[in-house]
CSV table of C-alpha atoms in Angstrom, one decimal:
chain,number,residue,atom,x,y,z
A,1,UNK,CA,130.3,-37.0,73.6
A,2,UNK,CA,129.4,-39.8,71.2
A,3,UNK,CA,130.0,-42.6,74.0
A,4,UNK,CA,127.4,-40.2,76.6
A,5,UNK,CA,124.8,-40.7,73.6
A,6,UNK,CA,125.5,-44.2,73.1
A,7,UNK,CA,125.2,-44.8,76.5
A,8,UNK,CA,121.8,-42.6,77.4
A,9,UNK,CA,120.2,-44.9,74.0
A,10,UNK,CA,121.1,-47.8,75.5
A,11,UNK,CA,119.5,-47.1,78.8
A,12,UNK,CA,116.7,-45.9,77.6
A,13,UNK,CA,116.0,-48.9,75.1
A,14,UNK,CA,116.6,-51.0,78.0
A,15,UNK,CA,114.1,-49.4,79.9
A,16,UNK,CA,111.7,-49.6,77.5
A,17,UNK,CA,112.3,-53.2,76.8
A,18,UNK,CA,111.5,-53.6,80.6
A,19,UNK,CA,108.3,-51.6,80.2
A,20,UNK,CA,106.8,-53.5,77.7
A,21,UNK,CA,108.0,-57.0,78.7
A,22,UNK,CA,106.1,-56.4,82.3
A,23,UNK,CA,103.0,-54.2,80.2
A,24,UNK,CA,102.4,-57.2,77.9
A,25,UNK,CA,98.5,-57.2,77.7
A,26,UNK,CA,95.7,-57.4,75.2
A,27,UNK,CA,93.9,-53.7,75.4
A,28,UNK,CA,90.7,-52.6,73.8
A,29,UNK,CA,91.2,-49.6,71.8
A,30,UNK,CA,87.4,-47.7,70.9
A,31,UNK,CA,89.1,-45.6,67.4
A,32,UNK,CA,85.2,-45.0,66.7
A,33,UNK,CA,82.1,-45.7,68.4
A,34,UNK,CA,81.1,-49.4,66.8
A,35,UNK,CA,84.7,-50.2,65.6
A,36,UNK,CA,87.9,-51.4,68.5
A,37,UNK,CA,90.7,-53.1,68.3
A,38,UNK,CA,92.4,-55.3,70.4
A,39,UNK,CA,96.3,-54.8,70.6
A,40,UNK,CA,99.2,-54.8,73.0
A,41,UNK,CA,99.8,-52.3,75.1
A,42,UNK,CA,102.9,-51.6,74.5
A,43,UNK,CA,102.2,-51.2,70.6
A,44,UNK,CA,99.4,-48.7,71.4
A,45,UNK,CA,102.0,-46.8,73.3
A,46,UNK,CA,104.5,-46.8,70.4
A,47,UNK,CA,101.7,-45.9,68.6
A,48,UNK,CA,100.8,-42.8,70.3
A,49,UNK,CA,104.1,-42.0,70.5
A,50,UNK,CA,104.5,-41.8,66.7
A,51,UNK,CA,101.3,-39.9,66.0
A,52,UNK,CA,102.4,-36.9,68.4
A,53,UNK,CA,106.3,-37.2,66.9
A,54,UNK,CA,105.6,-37.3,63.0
A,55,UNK,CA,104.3,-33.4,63.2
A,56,UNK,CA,107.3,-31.9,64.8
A,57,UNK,CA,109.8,-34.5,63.2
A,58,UNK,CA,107.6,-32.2,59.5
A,59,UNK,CA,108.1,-29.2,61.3
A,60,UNK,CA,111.7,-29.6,61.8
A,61,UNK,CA,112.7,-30.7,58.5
A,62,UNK,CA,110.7,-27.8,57.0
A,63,UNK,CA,112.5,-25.1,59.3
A,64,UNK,CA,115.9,-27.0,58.9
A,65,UNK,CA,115.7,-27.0,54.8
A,66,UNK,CA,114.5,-23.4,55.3
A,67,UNK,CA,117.7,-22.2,57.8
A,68,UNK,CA,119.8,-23.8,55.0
A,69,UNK,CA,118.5,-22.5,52.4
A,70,UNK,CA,119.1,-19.0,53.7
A,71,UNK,CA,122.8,-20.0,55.1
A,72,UNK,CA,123.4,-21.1,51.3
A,73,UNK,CA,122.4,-18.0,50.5
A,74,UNK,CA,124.2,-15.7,52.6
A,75,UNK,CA,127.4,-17.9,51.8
A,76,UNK,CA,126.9,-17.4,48.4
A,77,UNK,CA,126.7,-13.4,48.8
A,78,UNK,CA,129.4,-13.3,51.4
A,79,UNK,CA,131.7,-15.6,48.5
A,80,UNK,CA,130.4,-13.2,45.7
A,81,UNK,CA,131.5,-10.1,48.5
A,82,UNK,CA,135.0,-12.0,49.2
A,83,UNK,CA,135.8,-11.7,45.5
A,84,UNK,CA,135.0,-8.4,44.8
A,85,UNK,CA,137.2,-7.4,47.5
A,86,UNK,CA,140.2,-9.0,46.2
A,87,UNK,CA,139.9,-8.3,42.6
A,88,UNK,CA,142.9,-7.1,41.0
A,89,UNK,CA,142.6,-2.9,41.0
A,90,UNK,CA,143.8,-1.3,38.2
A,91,UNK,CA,146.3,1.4,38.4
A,92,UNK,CA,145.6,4.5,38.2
A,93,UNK,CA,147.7,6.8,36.7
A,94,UNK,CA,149.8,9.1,38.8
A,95,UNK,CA,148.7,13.0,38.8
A,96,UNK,CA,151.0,15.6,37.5
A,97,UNK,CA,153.2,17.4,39.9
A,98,UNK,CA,151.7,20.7,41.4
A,99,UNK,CA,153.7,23.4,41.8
A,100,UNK,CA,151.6,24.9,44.4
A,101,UNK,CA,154.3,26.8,46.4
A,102,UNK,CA,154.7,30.5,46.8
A,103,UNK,CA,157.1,32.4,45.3
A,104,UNK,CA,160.6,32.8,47.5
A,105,UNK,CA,160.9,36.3,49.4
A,106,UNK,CA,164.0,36.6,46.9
A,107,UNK,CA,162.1,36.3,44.1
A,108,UNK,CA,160.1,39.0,44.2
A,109,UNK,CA,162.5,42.0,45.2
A,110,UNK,CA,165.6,40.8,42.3
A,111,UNK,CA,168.8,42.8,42.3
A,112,UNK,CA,169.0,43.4,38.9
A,113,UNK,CA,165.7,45.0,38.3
A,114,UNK,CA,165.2,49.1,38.7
């Protein structure tokens, strides 16, 4: 995957190389009225290419920090869960025997009783 990205960077520098080598004029830029500038076309381009990128390049490092500052989070609780789960239990001590059965048929009808 690395060498696909290497390569599509390269071709696109190279392109861009080509664009400005064959765009290489002097342009009037009006900023405001009463104040230009003269430049290169190519730098005007780069330009206006920066100015539209800088606001999503913000708004992409402000929702990356955010999205790890909640995956921090949630690994934290999910560590914090983790060890509550395997904490040592303490034993409990065993209940006494029940002697819940019913008297045997024998029992209640004895020989030796009147």
């Amino acid at each position: 995957m690395g060498i696909l990205r290497t390569i599509i960077w390269v071709v696109l520098t190279a392109v861009l190389v080509i664009f400005a080598m064959a765009n290489w004029q002097v342009v009037t830029v009006t900023i405001w009225p009463g104040w230009e500038a003269e430049t290169k076309l190519p730098v005007v381009i780069l330009a206006a290419f920066l100015i539209g990128a800088l606001p999503m390049w913000i708004a992409l490092r402000t929702t990356r920090w955010s999205l790890k500052r909640r995956l921090d989070a949630s690994e934290r609780q999910a560590a914090d869960l983790r060890a509550l789960a395997h904490r040592p239990v303490e034993p409990t001590p065993a209940p006494a025997p029940v002697n819940d059965a019913p008297p045997a048929p024998t029992d209640l009808f004895a020989p030796d009783k009147p």
